[in-house]
JSON list of C-alpha atoms in Angstrom, two decimals:
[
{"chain": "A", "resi": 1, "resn": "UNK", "atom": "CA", "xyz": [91.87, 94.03, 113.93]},
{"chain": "A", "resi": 2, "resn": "UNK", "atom": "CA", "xyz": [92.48, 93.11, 110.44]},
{"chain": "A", "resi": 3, "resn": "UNK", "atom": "CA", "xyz": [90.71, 95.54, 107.93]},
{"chain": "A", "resi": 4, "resn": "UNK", "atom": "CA", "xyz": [92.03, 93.58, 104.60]},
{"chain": "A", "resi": 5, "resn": "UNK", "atom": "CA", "xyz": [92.28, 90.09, 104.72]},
{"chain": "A", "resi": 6, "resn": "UNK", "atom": "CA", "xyz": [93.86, 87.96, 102.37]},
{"chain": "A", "resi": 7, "resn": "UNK", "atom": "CA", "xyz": [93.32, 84.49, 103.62]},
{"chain": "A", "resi": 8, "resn": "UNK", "atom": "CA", "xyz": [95.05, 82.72, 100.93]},
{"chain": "A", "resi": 9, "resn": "UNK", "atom": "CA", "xyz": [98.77, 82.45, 101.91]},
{"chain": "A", "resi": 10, "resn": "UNK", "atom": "CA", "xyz": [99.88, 81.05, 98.36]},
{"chain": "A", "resi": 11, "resn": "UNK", "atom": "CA", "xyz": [98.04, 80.21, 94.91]},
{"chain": "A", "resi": 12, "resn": "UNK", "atom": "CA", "xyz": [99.85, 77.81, 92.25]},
{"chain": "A", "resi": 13, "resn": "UNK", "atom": "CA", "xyz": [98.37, 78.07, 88.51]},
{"chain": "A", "resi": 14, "resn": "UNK", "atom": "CA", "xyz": [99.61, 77.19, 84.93]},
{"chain": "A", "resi": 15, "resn": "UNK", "atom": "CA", "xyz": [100.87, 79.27, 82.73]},
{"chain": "A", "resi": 16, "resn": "UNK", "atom": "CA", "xyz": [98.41, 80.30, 80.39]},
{"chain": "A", "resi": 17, "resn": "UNK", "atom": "CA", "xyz": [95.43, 80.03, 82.87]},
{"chain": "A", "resi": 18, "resn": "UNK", "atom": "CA", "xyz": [93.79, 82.49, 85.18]},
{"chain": "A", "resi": 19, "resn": "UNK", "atom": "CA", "xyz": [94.73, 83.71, 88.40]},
{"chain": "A", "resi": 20, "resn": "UNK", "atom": "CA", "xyz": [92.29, 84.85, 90.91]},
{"chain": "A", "resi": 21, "resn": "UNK", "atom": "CA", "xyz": [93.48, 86.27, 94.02]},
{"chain": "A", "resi": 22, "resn": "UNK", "atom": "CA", "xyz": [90.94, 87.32, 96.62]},
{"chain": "A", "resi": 23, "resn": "UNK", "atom": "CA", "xyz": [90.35, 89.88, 99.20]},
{"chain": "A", "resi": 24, "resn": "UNK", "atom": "CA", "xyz": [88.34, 90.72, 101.95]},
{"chain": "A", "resi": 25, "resn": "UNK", "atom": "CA", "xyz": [87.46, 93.72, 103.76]},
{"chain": "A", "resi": 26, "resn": "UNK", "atom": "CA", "xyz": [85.24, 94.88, 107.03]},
{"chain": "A", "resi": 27, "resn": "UNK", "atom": "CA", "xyz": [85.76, 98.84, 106.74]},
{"chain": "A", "resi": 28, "resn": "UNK", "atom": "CA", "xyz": [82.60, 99.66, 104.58]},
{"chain": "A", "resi": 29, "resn": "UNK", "atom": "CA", "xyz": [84.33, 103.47, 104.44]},
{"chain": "A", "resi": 30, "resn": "UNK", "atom": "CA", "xyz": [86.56, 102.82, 101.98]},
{"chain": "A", "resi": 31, "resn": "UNK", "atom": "CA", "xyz": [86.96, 104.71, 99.08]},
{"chain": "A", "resi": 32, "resn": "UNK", "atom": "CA", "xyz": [89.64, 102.78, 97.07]},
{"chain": "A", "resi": 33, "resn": "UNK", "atom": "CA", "xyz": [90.83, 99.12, 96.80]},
{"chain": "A", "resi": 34, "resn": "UNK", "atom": "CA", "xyz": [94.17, 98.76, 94.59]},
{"chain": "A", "resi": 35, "resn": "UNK", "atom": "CA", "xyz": [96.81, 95.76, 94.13]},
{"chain": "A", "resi": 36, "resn": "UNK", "atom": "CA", "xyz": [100.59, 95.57, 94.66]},
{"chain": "A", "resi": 37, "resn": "UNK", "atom": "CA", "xyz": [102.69, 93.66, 93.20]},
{"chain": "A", "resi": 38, "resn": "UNK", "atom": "CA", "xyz": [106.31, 92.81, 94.86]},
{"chain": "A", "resi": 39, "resn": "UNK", "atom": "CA", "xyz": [109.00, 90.60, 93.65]},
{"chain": "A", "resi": 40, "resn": "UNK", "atom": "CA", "xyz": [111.84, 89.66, 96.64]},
{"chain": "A", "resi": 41, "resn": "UNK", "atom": "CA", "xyz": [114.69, 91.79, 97.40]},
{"chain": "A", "resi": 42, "resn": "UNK", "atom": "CA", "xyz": [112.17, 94.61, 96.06]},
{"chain": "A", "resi": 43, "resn": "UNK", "atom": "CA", "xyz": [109.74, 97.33, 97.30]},
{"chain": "A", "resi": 44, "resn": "UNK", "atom": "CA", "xyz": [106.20, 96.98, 96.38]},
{"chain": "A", "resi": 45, "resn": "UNK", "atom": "CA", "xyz": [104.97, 98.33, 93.31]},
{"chain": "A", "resi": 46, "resn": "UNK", "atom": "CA", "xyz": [101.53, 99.73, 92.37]},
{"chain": "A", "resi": 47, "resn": "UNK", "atom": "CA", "xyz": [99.50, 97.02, 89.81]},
{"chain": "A", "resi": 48, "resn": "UNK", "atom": "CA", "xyz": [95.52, 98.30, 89.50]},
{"chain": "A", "resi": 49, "resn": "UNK", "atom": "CA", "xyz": [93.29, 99.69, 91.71]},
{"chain": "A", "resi": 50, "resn": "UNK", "atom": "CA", "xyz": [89.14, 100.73, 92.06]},
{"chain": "A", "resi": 51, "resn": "UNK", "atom": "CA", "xyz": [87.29, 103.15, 93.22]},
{"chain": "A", "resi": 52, "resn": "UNK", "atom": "CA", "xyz": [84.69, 102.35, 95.27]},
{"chain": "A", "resi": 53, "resn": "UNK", "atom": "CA", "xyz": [81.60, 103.45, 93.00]},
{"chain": "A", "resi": 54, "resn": "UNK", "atom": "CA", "xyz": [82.92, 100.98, 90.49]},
{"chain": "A", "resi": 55, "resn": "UNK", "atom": "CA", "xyz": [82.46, 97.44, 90.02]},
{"chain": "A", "resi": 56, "resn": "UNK", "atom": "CA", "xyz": [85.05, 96.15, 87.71]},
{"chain": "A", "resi": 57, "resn": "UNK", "atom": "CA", "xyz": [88.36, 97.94, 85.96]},
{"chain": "A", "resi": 58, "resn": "UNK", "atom": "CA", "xyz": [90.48, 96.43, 83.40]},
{"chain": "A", "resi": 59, "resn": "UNK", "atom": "CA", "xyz": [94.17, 97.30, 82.41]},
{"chain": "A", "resi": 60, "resn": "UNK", "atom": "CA", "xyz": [95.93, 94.52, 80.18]},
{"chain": "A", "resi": 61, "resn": "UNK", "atom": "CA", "xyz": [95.75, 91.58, 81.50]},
{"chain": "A", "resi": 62, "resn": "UNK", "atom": "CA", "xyz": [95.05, 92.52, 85.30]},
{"chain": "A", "resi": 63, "resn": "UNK", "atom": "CA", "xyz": [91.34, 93.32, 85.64]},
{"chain": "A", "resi": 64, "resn": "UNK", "atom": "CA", "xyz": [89.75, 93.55, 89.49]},
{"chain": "A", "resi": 65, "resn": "UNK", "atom": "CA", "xyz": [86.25, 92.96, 90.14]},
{"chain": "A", "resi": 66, "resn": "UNK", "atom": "CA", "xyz": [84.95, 95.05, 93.45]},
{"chain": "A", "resi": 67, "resn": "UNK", "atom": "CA", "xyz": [81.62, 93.31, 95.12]},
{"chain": "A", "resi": 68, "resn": "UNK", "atom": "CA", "xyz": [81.09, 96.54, 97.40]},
{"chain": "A", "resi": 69, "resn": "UNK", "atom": "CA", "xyz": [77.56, 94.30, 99.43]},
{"chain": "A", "resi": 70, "resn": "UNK", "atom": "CA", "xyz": [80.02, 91.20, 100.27]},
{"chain": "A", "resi": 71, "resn": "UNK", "atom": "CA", "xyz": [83.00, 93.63, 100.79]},
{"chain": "A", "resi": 72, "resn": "UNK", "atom": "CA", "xyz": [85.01, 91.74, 98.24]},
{"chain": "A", "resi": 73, "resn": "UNK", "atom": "CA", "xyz": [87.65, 91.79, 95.63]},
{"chain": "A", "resi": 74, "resn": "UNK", "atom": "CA", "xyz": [88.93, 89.95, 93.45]},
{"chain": "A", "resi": 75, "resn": "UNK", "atom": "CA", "xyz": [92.16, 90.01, 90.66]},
{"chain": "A", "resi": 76, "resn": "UNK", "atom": "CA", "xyz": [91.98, 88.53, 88.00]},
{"chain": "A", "resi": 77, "resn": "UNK", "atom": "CA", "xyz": [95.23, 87.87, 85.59]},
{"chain": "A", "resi": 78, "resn": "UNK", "atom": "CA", "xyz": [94.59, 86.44, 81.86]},
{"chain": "A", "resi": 79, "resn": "UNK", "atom": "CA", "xyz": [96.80, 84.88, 80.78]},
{"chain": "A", "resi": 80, "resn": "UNK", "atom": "CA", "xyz": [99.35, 84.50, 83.82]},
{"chain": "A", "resi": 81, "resn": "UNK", "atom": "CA", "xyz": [103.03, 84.33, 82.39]},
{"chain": "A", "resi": 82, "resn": "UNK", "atom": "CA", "xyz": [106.13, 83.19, 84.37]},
{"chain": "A", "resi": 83, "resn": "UNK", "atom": "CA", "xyz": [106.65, 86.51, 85.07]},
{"chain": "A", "resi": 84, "resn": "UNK", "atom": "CA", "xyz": [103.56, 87.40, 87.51]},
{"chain": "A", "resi": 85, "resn": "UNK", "atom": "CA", "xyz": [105.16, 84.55, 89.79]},
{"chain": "A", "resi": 86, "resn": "UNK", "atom": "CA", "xyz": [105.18, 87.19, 92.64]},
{"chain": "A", "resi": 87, "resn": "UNK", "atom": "CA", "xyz": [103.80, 88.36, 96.18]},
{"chain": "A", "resi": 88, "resn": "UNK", "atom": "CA", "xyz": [100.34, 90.68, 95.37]},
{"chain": "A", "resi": 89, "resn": "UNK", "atom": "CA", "xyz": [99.06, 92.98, 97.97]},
{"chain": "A", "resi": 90, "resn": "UNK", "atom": "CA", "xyz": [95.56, 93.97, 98.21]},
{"chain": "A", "resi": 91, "resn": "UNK", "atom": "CA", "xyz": [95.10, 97.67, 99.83]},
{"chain": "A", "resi": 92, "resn": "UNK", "atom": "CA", "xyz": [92.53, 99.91, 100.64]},
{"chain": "A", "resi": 93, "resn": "UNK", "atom": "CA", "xyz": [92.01, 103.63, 101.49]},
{"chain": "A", "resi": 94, "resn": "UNK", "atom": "CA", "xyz": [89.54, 106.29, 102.70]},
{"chain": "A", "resi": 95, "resn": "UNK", "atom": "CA", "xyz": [90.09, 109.16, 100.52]},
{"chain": "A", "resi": 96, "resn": "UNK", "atom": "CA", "xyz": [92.47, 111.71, 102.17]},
{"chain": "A", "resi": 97, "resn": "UNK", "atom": "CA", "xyz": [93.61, 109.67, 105.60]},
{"chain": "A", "resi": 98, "resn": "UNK", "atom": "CA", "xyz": [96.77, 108.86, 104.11]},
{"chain": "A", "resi": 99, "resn": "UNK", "atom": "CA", "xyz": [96.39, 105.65, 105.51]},
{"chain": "A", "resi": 100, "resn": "UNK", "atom": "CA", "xyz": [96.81, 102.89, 103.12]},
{"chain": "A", "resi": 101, "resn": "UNK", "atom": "CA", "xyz": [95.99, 99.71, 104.85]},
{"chain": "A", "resi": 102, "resn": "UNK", "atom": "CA", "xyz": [96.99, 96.42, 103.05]},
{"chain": "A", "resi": 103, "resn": "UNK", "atom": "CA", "xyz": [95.95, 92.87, 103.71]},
{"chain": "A", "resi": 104, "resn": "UNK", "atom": "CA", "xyz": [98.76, 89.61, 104.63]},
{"chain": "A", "resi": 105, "resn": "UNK", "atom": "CA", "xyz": [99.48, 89.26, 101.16]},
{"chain": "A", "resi": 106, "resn": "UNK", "atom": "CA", "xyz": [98.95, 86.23, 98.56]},
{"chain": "A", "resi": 107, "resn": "UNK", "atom": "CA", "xyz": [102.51, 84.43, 96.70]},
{"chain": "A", "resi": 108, "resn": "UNK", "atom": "CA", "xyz": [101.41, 83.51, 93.14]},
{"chain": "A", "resi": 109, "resn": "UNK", "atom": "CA", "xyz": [103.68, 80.90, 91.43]},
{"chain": "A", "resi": 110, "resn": "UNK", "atom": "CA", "xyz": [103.28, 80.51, 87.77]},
{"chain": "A", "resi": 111, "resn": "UNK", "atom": "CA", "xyz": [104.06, 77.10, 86.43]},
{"chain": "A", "resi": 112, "resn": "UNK", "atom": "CA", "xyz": [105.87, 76.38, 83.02]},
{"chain": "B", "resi": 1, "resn": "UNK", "atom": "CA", "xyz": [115.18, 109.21, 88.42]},
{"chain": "B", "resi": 2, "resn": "UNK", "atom": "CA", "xyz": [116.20, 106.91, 91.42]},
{"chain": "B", "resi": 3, "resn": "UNK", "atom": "CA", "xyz": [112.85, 107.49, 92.60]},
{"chain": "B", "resi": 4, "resn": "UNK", "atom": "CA", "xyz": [112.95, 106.21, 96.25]},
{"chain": "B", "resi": 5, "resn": "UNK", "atom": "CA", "xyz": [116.05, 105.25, 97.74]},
{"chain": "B", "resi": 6, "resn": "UNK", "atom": "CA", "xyz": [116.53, 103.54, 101.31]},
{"chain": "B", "resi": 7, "resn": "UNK", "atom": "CA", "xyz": [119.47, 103.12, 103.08]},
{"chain": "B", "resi": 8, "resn": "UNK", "atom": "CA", "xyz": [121.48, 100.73, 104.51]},
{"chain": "B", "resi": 9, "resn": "UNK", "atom": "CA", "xyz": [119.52, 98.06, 102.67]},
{"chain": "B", "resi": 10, "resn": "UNK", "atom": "CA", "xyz": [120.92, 95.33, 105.50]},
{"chain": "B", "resi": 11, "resn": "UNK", "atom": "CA", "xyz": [121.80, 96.37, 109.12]},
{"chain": "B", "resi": 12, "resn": "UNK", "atom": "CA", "xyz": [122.35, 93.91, 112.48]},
{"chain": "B", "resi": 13, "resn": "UNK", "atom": "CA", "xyz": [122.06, 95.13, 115.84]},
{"chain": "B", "resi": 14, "resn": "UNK", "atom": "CA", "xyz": [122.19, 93.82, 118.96]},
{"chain": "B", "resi": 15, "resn": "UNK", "atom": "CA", "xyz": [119.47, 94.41, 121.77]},
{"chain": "B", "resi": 16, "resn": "UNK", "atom": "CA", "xyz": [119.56, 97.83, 122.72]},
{"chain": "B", "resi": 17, "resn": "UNK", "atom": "CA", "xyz": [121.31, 100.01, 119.90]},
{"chain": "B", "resi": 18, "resn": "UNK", "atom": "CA", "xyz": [120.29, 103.01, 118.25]},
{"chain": "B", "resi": 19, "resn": "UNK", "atom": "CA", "xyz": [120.28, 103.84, 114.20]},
{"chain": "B", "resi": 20, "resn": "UNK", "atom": "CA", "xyz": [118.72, 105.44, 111.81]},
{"chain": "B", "resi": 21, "resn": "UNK", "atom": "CA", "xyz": [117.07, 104.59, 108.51]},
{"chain": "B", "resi": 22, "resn": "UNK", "atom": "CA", "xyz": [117.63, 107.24, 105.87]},
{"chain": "B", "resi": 23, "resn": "UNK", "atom": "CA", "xyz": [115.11, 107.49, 103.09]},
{"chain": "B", "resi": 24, "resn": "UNK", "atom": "CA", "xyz": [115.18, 109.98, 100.48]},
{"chain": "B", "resi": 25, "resn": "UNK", "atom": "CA", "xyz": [112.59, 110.38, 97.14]},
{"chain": "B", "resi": 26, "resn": "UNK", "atom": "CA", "xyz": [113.54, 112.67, 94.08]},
{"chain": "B", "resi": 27, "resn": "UNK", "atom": "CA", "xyz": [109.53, 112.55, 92.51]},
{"chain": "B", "resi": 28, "resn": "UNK", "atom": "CA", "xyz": [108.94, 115.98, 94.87]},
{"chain": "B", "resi": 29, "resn": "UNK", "atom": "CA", "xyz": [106.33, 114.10, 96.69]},
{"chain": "B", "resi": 30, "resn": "UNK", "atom": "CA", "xyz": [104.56, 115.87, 99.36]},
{"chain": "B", "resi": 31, "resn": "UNK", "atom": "CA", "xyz": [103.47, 113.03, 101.44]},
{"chain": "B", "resi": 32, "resn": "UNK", "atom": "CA", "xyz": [105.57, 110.29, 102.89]},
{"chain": "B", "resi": 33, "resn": "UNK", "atom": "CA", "xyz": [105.98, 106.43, 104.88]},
{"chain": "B", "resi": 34, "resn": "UNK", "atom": "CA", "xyz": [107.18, 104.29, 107.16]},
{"chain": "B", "resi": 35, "resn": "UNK", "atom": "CA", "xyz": [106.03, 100.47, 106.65]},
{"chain": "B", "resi": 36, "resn": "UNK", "atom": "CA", "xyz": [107.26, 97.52, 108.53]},
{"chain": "B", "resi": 37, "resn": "UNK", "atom": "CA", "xyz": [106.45, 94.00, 106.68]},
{"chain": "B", "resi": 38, "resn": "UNK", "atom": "CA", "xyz": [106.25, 90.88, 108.70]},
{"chain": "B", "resi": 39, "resn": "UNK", "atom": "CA", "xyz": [105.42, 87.37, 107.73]},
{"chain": "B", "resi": 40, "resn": "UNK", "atom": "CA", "xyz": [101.53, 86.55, 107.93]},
{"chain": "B", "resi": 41, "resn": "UNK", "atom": "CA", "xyz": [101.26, 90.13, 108.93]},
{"chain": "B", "resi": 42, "resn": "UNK", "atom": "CA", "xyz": [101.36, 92.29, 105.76]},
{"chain": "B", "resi": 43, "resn": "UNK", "atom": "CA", "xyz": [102.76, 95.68, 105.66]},
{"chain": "B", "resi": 44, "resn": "UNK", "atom": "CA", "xyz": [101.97, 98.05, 108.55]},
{"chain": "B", "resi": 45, "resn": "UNK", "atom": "CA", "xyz": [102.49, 101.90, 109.05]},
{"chain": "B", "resi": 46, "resn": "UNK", "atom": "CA", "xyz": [104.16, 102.98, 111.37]},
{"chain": "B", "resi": 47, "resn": "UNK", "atom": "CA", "xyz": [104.52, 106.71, 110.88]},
{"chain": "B", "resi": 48, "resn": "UNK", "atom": "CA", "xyz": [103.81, 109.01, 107.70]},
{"chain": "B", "resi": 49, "resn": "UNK", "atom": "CA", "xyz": [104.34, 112.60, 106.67]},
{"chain": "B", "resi": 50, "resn": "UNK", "atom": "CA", "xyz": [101.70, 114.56, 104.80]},
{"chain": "B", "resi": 51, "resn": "UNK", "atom": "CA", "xyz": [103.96, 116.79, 103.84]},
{"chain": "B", "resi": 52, "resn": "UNK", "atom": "CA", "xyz": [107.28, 118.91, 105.33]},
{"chain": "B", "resi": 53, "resn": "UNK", "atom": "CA", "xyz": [107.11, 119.72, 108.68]},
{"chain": "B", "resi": 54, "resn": "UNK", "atom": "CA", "xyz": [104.69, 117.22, 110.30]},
{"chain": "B", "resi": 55, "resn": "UNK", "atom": "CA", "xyz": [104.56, 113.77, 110.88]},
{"chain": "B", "resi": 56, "resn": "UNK", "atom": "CA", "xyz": [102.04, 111.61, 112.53]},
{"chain": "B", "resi": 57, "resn": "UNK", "atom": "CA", "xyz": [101.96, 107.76, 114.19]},
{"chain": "B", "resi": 58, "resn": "UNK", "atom": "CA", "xyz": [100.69, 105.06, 111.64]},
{"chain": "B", "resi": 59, "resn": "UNK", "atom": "CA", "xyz": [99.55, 101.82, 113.28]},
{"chain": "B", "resi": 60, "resn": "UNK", "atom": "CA", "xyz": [102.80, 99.86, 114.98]},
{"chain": "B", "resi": 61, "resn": "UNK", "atom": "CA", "xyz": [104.74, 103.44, 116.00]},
{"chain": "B", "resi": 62, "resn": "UNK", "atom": "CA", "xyz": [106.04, 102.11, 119.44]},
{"chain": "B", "resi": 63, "resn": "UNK", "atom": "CA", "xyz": [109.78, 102.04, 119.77]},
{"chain": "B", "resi": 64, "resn": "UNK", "atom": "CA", "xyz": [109.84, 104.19, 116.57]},
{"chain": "B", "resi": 65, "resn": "UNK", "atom": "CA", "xyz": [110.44, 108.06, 116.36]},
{"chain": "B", "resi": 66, "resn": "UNK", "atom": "CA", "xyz": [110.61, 110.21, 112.86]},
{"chain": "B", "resi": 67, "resn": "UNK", "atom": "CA", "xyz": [112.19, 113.32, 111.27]},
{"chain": "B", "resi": 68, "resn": "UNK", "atom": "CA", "xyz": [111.11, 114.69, 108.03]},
{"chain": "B", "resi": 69, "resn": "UNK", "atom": "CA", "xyz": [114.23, 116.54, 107.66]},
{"chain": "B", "resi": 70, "resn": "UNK", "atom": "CA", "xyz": [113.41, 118.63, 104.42]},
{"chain": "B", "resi": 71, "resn": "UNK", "atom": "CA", "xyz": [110.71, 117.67, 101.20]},
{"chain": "B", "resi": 72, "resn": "UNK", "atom": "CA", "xyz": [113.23, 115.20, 99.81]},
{"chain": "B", "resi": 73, "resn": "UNK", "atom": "CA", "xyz": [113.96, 113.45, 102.98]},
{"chain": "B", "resi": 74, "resn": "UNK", "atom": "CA", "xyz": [112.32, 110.81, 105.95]},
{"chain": "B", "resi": 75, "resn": "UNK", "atom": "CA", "xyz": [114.37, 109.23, 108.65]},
{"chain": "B", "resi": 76, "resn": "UNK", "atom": "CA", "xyz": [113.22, 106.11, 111.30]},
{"chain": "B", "resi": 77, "resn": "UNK", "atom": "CA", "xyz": [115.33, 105.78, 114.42]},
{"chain": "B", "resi": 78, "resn": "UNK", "atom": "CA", "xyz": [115.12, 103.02, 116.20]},
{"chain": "B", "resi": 79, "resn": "UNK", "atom": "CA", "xyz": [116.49, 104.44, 119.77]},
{"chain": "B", "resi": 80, "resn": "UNK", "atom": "CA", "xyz": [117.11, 101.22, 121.99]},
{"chain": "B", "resi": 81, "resn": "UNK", "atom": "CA", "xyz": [116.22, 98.14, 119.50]},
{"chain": "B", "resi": 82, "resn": "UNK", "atom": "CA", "xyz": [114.65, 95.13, 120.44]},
{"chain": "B", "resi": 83, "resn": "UNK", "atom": "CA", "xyz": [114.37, 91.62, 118.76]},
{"chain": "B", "resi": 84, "resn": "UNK", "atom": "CA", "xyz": [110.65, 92.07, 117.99]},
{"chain": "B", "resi": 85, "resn": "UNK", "atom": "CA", "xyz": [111.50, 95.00, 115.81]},
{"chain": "B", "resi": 86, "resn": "UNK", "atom": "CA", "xyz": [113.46, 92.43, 113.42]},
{"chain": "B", "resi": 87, "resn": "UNK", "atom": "CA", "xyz": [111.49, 93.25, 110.32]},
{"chain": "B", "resi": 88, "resn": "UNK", "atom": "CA", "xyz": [111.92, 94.48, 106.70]},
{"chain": "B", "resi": 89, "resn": "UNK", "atom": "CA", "xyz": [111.24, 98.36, 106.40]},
{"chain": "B", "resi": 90, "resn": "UNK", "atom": "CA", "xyz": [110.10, 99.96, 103.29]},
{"chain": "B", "resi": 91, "resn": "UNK", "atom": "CA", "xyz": [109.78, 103.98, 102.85]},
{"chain": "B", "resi": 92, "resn": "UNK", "atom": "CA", "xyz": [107.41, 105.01, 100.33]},
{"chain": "B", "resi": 93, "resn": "UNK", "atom": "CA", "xyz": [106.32, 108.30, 98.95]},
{"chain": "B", "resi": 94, "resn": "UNK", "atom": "CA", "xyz": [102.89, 109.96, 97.41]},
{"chain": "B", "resi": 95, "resn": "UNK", "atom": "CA", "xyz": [101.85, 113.19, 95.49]},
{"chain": "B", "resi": 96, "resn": "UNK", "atom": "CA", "xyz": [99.61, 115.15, 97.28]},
{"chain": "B", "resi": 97, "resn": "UNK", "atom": "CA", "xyz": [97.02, 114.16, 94.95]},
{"chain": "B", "resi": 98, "resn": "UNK", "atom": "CA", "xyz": [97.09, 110.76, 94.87]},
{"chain": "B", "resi": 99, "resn": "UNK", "atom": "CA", "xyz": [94.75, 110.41, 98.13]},
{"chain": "B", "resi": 100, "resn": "UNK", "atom": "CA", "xyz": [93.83, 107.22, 96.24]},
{"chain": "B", "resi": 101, "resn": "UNK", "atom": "CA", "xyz": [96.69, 105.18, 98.01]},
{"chain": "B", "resi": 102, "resn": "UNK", "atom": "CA", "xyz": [99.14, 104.82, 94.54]},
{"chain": "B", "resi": 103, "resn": "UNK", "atom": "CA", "xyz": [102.40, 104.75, 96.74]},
{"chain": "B", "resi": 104, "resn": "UNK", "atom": "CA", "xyz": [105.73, 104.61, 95.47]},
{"chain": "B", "resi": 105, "resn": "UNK", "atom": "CA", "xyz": [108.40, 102.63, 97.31]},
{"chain": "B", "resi": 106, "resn": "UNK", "atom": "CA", "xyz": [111.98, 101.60, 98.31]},
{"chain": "B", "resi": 107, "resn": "UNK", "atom": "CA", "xyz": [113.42, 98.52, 97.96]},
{"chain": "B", "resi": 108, "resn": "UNK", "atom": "CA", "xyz": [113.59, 98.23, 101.88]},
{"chain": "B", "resi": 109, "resn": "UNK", "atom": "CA", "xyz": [115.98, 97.51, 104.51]},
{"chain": "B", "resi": 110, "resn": "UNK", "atom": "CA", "xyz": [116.25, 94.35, 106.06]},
{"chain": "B", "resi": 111, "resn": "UNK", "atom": "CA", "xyz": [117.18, 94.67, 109.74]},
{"chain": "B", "resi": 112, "resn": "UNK", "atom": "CA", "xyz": [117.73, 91.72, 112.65]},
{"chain": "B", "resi": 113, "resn": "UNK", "atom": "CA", "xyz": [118.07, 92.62, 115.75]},
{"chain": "B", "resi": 114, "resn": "UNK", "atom": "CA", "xyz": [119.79, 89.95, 118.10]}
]
């Protein structure tokens, strides 16, 4: 039973344009969503994240956008560099279960 | 500040061996992980530590047993290994306070099991 679903294996997009990568989720008990980033040969590392009685919170260039009544999020990057070419996690947690549950992941190439 | 450090970072075995996977974090985090990531599949628990002296199954803890040894340190031994536990493992650590999932991790070690 898949909680977090990211049901876009891979996304390709210009440099210099947006990059949206989605996320779904069917636990409405959530309290936080976040994002990971994770380059290969690496461990995952923490991007952005919302709480639940949010809709929308920026840092940079990474913003995500939390639809809590279609259980959806989104992240957004503007503008994507060469350098966000990368796997991105989406996550989400009930407050205090220590149980951070992540979706399949999403590989984001950035093209020169 | 090494942060969290896993080790080996590449091990083969063949059906049926034992080893261990050491992890150690210098942050003094209370709370600690076991993940397992497979292709299509994500990452998935399989056992955590809320702090010294307990530990408790994650999601996937089959095959799988734990010992948080002291605050600094969280070991996964595989007893008997089989081929379907050819994955890459990341350790990760949390302060008790960050109950909002900001987890700090390893590089991981990338084991095959023939």
């Amino acid at each position: 039973d898949q909680q977090v679903k990211q049901n876009s294996p891979s996304l390709s997009v210009q440099e210099g344009r947006i990059s949206i990568l989605n996320c779904d989720y069917t636990n409405s008990m959530f309290d936080y969503f976040l994002w990971y980033k994770k380059y290969p040969a690496e461990g995952p590392t923490f991007l952005i994240s919302i709480s639940s009685i949010k809709d929308k919170n920026e840092d940079g260039r990474f913003t995500v956008f939390l639809n809590k009544s279609a259980k959806h999020l989104s992240l957004h990057i503007v503008p994507s560099q060469p350098g966000d070419s990368a796997v991105y996690f989406c996550a989400a947690i009930i407050q205090g279960a220590q149980k951070l549950v992540f979706g399949q992941g999403t590989r984001l190439t950035i093209n020169p | 500040n090494a942060g969290v450090t896993q080790t080996p970072k590449f091990q083969v075995l063949k059906t049926g061996q034992s080893m261990t996977l050491q992890c150690a974090q210098d942050m003094n985090h209370n709370s600690m992980y076991w993940y397992r990531q497979d292709p299509g599949m994500g990452l998935r628990l399989i056992y955590y530590s809320a702090s010294e002296g307990t530990t408790d199954k994650g999601e996937v803890p089959n095959g799988y047993n734990v010992s948080r040894l002291n605050k600094r340190e969280f070991s996964l031994r595989l007893e008997s290994a089989a081929p379907s536990q050819t994955s890459v493992y990341f350790c990760a650590s949390s302060a008790r306070t960050a109950a909002e999932g900001k987890l700090f991790f390893g590089s991981g070690t990338q084991l095959s099991v023939l």
